[in-house]
Tab-separated table of C-alpha atoms and ligand atoms in Angstrom:
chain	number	residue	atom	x	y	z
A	9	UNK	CA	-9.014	-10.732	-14.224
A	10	UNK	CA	-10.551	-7.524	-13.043
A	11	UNK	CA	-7.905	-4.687	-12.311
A	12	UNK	CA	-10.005	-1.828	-9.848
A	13	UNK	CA	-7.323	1.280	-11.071
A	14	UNK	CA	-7.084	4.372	-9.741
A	15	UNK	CA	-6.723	8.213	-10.973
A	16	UNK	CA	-7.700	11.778	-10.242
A	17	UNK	CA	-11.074	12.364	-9.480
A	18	UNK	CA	-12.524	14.169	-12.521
A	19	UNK	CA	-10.615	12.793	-15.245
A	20	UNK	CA	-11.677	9.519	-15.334
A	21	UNK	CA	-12.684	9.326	-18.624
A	22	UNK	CA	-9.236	10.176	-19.863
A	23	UNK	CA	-7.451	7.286	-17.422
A	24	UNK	CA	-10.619	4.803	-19.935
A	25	UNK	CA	-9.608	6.150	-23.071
A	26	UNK	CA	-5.845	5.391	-21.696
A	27	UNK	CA	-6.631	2.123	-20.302
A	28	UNK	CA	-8.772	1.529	-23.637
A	29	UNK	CA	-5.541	2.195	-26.079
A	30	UNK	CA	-3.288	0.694	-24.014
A	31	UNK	CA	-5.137	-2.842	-24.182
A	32	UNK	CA	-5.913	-2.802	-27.371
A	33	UNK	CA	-2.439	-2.409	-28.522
A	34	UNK	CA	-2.133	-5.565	-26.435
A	35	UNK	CA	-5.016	-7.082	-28.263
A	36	UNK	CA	-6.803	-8.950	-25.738
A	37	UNK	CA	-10.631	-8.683	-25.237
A	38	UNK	CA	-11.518	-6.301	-22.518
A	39	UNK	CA	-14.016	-4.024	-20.997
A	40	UNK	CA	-13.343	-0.906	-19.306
A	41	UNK	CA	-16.184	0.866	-16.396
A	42	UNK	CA	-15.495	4.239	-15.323
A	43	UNK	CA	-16.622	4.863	-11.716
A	44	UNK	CA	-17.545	1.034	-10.907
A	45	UNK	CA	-19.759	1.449	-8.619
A	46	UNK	CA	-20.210	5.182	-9.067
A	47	UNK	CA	-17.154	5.613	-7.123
A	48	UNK	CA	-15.147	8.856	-8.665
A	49	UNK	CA	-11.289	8.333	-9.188
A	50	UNK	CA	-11.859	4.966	-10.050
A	51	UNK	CA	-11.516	2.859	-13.338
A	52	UNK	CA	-12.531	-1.108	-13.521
A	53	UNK	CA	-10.794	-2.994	-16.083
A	54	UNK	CA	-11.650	-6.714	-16.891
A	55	UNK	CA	-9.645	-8.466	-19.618
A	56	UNK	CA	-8.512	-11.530	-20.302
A	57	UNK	CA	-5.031	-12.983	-19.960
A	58	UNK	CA	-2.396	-12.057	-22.289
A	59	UNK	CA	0.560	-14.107	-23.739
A	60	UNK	CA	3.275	-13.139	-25.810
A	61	UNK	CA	5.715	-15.677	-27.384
A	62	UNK	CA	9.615	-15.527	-26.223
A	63	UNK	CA	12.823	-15.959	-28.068
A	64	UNK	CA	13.357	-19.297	-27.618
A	65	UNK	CA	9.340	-19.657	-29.006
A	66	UNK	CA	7.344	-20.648	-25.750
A	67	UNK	CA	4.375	-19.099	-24.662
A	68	UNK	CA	4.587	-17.152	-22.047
A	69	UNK	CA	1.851	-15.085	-19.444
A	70	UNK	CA	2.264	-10.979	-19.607
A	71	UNK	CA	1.288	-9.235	-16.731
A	72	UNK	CA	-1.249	-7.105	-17.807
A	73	UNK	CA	-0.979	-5.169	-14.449
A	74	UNK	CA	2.854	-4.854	-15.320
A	75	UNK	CA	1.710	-3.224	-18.747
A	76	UNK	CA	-0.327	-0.688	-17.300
A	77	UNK	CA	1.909	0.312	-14.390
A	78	UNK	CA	4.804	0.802	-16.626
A	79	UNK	CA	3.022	2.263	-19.461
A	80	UNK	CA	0.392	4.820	-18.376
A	81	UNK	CA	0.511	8.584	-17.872
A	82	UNK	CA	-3.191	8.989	-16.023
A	83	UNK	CA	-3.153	5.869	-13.475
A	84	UNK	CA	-2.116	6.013	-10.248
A	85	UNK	CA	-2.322	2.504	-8.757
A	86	UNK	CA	-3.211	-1.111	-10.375
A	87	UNK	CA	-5.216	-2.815	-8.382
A	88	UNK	CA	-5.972	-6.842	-8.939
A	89	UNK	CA	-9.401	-6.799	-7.362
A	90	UNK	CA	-10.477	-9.627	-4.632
A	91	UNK	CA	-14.121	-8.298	-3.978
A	92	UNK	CA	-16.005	-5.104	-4.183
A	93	UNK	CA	-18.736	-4.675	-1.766
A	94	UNK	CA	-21.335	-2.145	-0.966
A	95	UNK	CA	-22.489	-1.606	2.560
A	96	UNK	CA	-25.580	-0.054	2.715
A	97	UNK	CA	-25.606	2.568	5.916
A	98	UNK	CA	-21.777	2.095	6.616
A	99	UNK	CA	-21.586	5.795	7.585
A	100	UNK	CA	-24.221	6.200	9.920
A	101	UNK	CA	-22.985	2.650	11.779
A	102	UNK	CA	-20.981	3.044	15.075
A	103	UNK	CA	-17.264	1.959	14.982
A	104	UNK	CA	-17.894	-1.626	16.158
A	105	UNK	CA	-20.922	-2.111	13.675
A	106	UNK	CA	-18.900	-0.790	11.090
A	107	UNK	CA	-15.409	-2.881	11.283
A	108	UNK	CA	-17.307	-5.954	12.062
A	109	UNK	CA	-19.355	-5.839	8.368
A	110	UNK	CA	-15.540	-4.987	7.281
A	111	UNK	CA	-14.235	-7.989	9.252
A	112	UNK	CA	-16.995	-10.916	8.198
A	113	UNK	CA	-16.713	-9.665	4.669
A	114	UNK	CA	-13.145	-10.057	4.144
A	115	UNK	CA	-12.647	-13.276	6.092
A	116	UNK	CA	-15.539	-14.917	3.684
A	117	UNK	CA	-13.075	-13.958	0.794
A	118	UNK	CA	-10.550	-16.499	-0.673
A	119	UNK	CA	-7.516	-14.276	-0.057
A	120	UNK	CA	-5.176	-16.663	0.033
A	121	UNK	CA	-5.576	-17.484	-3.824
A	122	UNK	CA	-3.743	-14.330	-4.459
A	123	UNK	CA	-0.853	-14.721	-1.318
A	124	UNK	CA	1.007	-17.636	-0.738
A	125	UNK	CA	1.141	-18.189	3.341
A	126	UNK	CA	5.155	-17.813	3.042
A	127	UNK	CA	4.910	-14.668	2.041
A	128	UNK	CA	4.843	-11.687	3.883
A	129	UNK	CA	2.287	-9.155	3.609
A	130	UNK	CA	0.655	-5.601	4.921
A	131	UNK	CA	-2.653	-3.914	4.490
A	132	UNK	CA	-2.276	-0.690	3.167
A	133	UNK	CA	-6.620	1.112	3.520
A	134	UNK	CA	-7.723	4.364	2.155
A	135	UNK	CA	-10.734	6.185	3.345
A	136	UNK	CA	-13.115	8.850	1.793
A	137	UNK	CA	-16.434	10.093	2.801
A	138	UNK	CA	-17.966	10.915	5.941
A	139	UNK	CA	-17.446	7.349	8.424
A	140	UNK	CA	-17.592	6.865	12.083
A	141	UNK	CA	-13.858	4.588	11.656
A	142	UNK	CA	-10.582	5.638	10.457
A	143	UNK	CA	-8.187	4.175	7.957
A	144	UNK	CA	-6.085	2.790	10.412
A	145	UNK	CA	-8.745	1.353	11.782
A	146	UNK	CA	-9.942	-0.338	8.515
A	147	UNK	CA	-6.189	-1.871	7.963
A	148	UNK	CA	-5.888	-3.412	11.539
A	149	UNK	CA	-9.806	-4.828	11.265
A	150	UNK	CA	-8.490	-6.206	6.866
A	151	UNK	CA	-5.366	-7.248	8.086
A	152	UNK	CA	-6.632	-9.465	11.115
A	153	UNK	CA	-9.210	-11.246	8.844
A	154	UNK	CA	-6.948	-11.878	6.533
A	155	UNK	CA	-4.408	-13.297	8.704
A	156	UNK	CA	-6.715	-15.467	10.414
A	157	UNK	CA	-7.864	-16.804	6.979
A	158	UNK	CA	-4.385	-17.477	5.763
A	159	UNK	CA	-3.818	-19.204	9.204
A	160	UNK	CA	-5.941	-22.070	8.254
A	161	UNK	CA	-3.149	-22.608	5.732
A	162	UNK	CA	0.345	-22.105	7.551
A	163	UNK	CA	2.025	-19.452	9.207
A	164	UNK	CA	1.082	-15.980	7.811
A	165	UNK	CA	3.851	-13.450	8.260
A	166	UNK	CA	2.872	-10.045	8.788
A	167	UNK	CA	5.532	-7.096	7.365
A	168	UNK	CA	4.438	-3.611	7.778
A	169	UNK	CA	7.580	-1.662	6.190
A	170	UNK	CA	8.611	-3.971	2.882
A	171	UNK	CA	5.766	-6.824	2.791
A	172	UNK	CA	5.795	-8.960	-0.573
A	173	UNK	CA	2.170	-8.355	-1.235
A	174	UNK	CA	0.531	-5.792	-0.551
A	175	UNK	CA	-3.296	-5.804	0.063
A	176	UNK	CA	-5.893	-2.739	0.104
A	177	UNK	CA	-8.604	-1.937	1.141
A	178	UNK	CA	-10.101	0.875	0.466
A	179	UNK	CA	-13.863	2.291	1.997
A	180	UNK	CA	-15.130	5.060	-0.521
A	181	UNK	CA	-18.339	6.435	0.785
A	182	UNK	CA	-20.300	3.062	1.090
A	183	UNK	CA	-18.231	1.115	-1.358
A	184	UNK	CA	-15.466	-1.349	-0.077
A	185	UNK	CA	-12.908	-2.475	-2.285
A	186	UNK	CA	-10.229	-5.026	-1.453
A	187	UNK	CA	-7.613	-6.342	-4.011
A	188	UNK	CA	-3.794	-6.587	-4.267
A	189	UNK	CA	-1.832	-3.063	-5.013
A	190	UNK	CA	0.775	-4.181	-7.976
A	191	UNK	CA	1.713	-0.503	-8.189
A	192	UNK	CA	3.852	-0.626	-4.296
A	193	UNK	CA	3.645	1.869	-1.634
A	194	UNK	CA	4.696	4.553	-4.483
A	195	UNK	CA	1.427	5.947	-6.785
A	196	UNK	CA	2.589	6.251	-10.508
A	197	UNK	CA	1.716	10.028	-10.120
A	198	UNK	CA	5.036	10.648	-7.896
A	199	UNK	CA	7.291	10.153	-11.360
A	200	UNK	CA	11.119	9.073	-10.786
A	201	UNK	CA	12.532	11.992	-13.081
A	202	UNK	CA	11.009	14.308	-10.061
A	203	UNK	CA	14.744	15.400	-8.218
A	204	UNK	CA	13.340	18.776	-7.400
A	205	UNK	CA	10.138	18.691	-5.388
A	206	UNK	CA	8.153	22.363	-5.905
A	207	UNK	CA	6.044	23.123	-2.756
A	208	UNK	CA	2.891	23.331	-4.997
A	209	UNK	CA	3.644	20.987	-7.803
A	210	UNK	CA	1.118	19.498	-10.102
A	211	UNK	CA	0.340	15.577	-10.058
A	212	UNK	CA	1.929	14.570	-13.282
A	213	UNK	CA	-1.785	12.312	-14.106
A	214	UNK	CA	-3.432	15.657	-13.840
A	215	UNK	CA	-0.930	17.700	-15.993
A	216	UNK	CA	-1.548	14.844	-18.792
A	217	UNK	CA	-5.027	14.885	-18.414
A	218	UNK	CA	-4.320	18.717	-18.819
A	219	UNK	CA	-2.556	17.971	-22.185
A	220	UNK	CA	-5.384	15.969	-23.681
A	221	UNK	CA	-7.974	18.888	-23.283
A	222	UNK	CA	-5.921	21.033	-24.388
A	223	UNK	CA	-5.436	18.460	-27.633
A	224	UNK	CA	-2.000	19.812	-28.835
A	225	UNK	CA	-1.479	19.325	-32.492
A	226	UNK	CA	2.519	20.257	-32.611
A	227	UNK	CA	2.151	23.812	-33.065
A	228	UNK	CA	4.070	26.306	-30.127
A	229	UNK	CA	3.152	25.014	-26.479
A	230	UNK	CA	3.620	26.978	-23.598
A	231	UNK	CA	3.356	26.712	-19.722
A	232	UNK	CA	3.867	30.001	-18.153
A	233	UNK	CA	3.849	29.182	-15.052
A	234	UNK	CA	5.739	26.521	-15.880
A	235	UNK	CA	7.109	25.939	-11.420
A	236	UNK	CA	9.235	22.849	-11.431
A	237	UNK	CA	8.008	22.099	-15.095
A	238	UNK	CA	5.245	18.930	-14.497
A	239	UNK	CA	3.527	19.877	-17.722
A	240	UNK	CA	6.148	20.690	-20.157
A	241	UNK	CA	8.094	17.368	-18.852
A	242	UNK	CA	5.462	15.103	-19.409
A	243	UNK	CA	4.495	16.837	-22.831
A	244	UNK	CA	8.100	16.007	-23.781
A	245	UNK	CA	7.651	12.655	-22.423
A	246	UNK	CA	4.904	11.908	-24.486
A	247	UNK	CA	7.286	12.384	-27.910
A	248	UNK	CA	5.828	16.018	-28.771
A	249	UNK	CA	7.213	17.278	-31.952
A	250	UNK	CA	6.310	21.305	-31.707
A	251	UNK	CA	8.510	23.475	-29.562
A	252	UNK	CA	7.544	23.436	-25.678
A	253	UNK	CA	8.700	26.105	-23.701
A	254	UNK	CA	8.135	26.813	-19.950
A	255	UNK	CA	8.113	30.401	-18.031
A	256	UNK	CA	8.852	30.959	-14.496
A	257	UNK	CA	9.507	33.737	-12.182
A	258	UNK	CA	11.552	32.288	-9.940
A	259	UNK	CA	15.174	31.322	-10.721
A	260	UNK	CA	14.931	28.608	-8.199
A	261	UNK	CA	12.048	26.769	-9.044
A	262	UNK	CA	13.342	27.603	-13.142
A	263	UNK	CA	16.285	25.939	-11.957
A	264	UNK	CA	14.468	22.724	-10.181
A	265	UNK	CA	12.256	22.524	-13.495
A	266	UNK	CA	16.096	22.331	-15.739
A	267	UNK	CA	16.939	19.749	-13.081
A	268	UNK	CA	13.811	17.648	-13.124
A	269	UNK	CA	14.008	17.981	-17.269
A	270	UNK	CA	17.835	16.494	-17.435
A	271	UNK	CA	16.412	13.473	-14.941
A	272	UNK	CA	13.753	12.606	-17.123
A	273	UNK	CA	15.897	13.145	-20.170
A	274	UNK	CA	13.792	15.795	-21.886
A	275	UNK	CA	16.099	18.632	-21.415
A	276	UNK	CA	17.201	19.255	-24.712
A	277	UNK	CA	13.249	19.349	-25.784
A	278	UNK	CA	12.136	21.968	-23.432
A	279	UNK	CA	12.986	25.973	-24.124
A	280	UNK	CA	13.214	27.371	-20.274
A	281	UNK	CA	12.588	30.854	-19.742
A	282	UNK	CA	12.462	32.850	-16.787
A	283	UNK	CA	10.308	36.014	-16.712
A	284	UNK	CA	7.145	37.236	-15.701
A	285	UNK	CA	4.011	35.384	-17.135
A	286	UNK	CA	2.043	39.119	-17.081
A	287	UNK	CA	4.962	40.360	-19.599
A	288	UNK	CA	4.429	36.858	-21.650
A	289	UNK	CA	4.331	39.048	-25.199
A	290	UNK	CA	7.835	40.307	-24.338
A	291	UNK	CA	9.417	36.645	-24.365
A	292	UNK	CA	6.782	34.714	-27.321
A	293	UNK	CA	5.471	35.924	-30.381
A	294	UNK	CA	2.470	33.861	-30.478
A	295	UNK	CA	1.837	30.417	-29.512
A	296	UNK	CA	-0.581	27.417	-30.043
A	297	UNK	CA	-1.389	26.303	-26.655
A	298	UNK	CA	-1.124	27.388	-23.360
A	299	UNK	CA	-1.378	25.253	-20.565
A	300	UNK	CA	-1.390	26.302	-16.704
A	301	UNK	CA	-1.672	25.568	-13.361
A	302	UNK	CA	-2.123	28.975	-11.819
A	303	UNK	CA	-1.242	30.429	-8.878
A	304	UNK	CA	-3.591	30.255	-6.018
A	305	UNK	CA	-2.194	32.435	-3.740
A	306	UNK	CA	-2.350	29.388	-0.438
A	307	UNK	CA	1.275	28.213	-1.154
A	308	UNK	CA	2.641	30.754	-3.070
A	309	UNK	CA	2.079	34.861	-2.838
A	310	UNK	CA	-0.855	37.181	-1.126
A	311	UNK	CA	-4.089	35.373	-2.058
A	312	UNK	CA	-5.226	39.341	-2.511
A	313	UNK	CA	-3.007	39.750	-5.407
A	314	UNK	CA	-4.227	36.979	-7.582
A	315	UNK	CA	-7.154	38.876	-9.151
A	316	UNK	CA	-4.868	41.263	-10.727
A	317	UNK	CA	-1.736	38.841	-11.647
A	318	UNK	CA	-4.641	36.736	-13.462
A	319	UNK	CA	-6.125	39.880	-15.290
A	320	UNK	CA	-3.047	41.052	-16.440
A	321	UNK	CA	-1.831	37.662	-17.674
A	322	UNK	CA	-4.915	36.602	-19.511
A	323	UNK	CA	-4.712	40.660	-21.227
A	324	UNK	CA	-1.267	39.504	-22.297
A	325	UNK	CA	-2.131	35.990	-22.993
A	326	UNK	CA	-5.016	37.243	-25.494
A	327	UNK	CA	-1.982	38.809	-27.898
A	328	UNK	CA	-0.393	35.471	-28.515
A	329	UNK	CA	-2.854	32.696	-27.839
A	330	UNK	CA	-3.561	31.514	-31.590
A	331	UNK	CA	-5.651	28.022	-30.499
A	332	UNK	CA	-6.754	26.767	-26.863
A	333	UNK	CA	-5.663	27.684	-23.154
A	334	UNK	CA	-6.034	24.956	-20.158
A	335	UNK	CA	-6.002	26.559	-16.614
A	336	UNK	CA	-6.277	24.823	-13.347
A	337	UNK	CA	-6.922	26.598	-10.582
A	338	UNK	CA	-9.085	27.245	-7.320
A	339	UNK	CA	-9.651	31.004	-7.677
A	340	UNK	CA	-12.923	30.793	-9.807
A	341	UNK	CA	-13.845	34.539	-9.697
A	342	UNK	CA	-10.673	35.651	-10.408
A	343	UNK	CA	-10.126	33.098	-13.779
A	344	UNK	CA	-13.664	33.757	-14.753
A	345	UNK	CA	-13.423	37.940	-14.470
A	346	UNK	CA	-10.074	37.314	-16.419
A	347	UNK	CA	-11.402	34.770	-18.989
A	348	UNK	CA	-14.512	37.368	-19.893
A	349	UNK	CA	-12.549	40.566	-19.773
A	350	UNK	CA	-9.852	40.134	-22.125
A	351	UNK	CA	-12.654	38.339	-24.643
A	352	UNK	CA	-11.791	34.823	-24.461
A	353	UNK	CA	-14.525	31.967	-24.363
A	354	UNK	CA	-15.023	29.093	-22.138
A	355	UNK	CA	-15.647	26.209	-24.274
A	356	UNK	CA	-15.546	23.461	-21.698
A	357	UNK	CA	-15.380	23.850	-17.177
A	358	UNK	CA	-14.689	19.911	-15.045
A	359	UNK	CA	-14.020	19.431	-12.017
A	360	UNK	CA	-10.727	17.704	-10.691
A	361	UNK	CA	-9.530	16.409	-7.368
A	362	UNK	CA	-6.014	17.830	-6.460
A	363	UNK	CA	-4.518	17.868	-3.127
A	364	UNK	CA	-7.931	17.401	-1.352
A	365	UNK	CA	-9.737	20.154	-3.084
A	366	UNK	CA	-11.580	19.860	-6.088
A	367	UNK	CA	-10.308	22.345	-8.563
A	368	UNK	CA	-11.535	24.407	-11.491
A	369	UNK	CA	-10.438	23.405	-14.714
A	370	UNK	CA	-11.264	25.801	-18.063
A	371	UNK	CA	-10.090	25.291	-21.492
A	372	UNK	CA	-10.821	28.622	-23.268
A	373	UNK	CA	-10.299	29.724	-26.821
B	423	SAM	N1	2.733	23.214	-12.386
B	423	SAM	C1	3.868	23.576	-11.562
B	423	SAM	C2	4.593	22.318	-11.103
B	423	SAM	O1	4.068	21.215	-11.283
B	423	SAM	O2	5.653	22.457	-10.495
B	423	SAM	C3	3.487	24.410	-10.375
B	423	SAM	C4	2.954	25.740	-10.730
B	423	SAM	S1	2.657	26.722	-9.308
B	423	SAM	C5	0.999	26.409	-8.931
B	423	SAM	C6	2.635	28.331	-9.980
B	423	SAM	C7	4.010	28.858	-10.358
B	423	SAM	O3	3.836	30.158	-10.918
B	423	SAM	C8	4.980	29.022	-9.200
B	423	SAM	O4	6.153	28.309	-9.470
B	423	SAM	C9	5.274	30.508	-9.148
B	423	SAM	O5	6.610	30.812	-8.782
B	423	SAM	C10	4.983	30.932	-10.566
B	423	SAM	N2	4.644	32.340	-10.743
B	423	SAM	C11	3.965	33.160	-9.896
B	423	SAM	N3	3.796	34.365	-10.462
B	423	SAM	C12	4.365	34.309	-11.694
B	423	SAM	C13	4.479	35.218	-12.775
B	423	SAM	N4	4.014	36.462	-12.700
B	423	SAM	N5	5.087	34.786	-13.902
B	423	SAM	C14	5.569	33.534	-14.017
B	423	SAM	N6	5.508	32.645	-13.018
B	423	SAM	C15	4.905	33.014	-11.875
């Protein structure tokens, strides 16, 4: 079986190393490609089929896609994949050129090994790169072929809101992917503990992929910008054993981060603070690790005062910080002014896809 997942673009090779641990605790053989087809935010997976024994001693089948939608931090959807196709030119074609490749493609595919005709299904499409069709368009053109396919077989049925199976198809550049979404119309990122939604919130993949370059042994971790408390949550989550603390200037969103905490049952793990991240030495002696996503200044604040609230925070940050920082954020200058001026060193810059933008990440020291 090959499993097409999906993740952040730019931290791929932490959703591998994931994917990598994950099946080998399952001990089946496996490969794992990052980027197939040098498409970014995407992981291929092919492993064999796994079997566990249960308690009256048969063998059973375990769903590996099961596995890896309940177990990782970094994925966002598991994929079974159908076919993966490049079309050469796709961009450039006109609308009709375009969906009818889309069209003859899909309807050569058996699709109706992974549906039965009784049940009901909807094509769910996701576009990026620069293309003469829409999404929409690319979900009416998959769904038609694949409905005319499955008619050779009985009576496809055709539900948009809460289909059985869902299909997708998704056109990346000039790669086309179709396969069946085992993850549902919900990506793993949007985490059930969330009961208080911050206006800028971090995808919790990203904040884990923030945790792993920041490589916390259990010493002090902070977030001091902690918002509705993404990072510090899934630290928690992941069984730290140091202390975890998260600062926050606003009582409300301090408040949503408590809230989110007692939902995902971490409460008691996490020290809450609320104060003023460009004070930090007033509320921690030293600490470990700090790990942020900043301010930008779009959804939150006067974009004019982020130079300053950075300098002063990274002046304050450089009197506690005893091991490695990890800061997300858009405002390059600003980080990198802040980073030089108060002597820290940049020991390692990515890029990674939030929100539409792709956003500087630095882990100083
Ligand atoms: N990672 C957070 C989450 O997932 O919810 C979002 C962080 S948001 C980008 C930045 C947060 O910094 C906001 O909640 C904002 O209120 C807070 N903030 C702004 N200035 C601050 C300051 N001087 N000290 C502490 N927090 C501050």
């Amino acid at each position: 079986m090959r499993l097409i997942l999906t993740t952040s673009r730019g931290i791929e090779d932490f959703a591998r190393a994931e994917v990598e641990r994950l099946l080998s605790d399952l001990g089946v053989p496996f490969r794992v490609e990052e980027k197939p087809l040098g498409v970014e935010g995407r992981v291929l997976t092919e492993v064999d089929r796994a079997f566990y024994t249960d308690e009256k001693g048969r063998k059973r089948e375990l769903s590996v896609s099961t596995y890896l939608n309940e177990r990782s931090r970094l994925l966002h959807r598991v994929i079974v994949e159908i076919a993966s196709e490049r079309f050469e030119g796709i961009g450039e074609d006109e609308p009709e050129r375009a969906l009818r490749r889309i069209k003859e493609f899909v309807a050569s595919l058996p699709v109706e090994r992974f549906v039965k005709v009784s049940e009901s299904f909807a094509v769910r499409s996701f576009r990026r790169g620069e293309h003469k069709i829409t999404s929409v368009d690319i979900a009416k053109t998959v769904g038609k072929a694949i409905f005319e396919r499955l008619e050779r077989f009985g009576t496809p049925k055709v539900n948009l809101d809460h289909p059985a199976v869902i299909f997708r198809a998704e056109l990346i550049g000039e790669v086309f992917f179709l396969g069946i979404d085992t993850t549902g119309d919900s990506s793993l990122h949007k985490r059930p503990w969330r009961v208080y939604d911050h206006p800028a919130h971090l995808k919790a993949s990203i904040a884990n992929a923030l945790i792993e370059l920041a490589e916390p042994d259990g010493g002090p971790f902070i977030d001091p910008f902690c918002g509705s408390g993404t990072i510090p949550i899934e630290l928690a989550l992941r069984g730290y054993g140091g202390k975890i603390i998260g600062l926050e200037k606003f009582r409300k969103h301090l408040n949503g981060a408590k809230m989110n905490a007692l939902s995902a049952g971490v409460l008691e793990g996490i020290e809450f603070i609320l104060g003023d991240a460009t004070r930090l030495s007033d509320y921690v002696e030293s600490v470990d690790f700090a790990v942020s996503n900043l301010p930008y200044g779009l959804k939150i604040g006067r974009k004019s005062a982020i130079p300053k609230l950075y300098m002063d925070f990274f002046g304050e940050l450089a009197k506690v910080l005893e091991k490695r920082g990890v800061f997300i954020t858009t405002e390059k200058r600003a980080i990198e002014r802040a980073i030089e001026e108060n002597g820290f060193e940049v020991k390692h810059h990515r890029l990674i896809g939030h929100g539409g933008l792709m956003v500087h990440t630095y882990v100083i020291g």
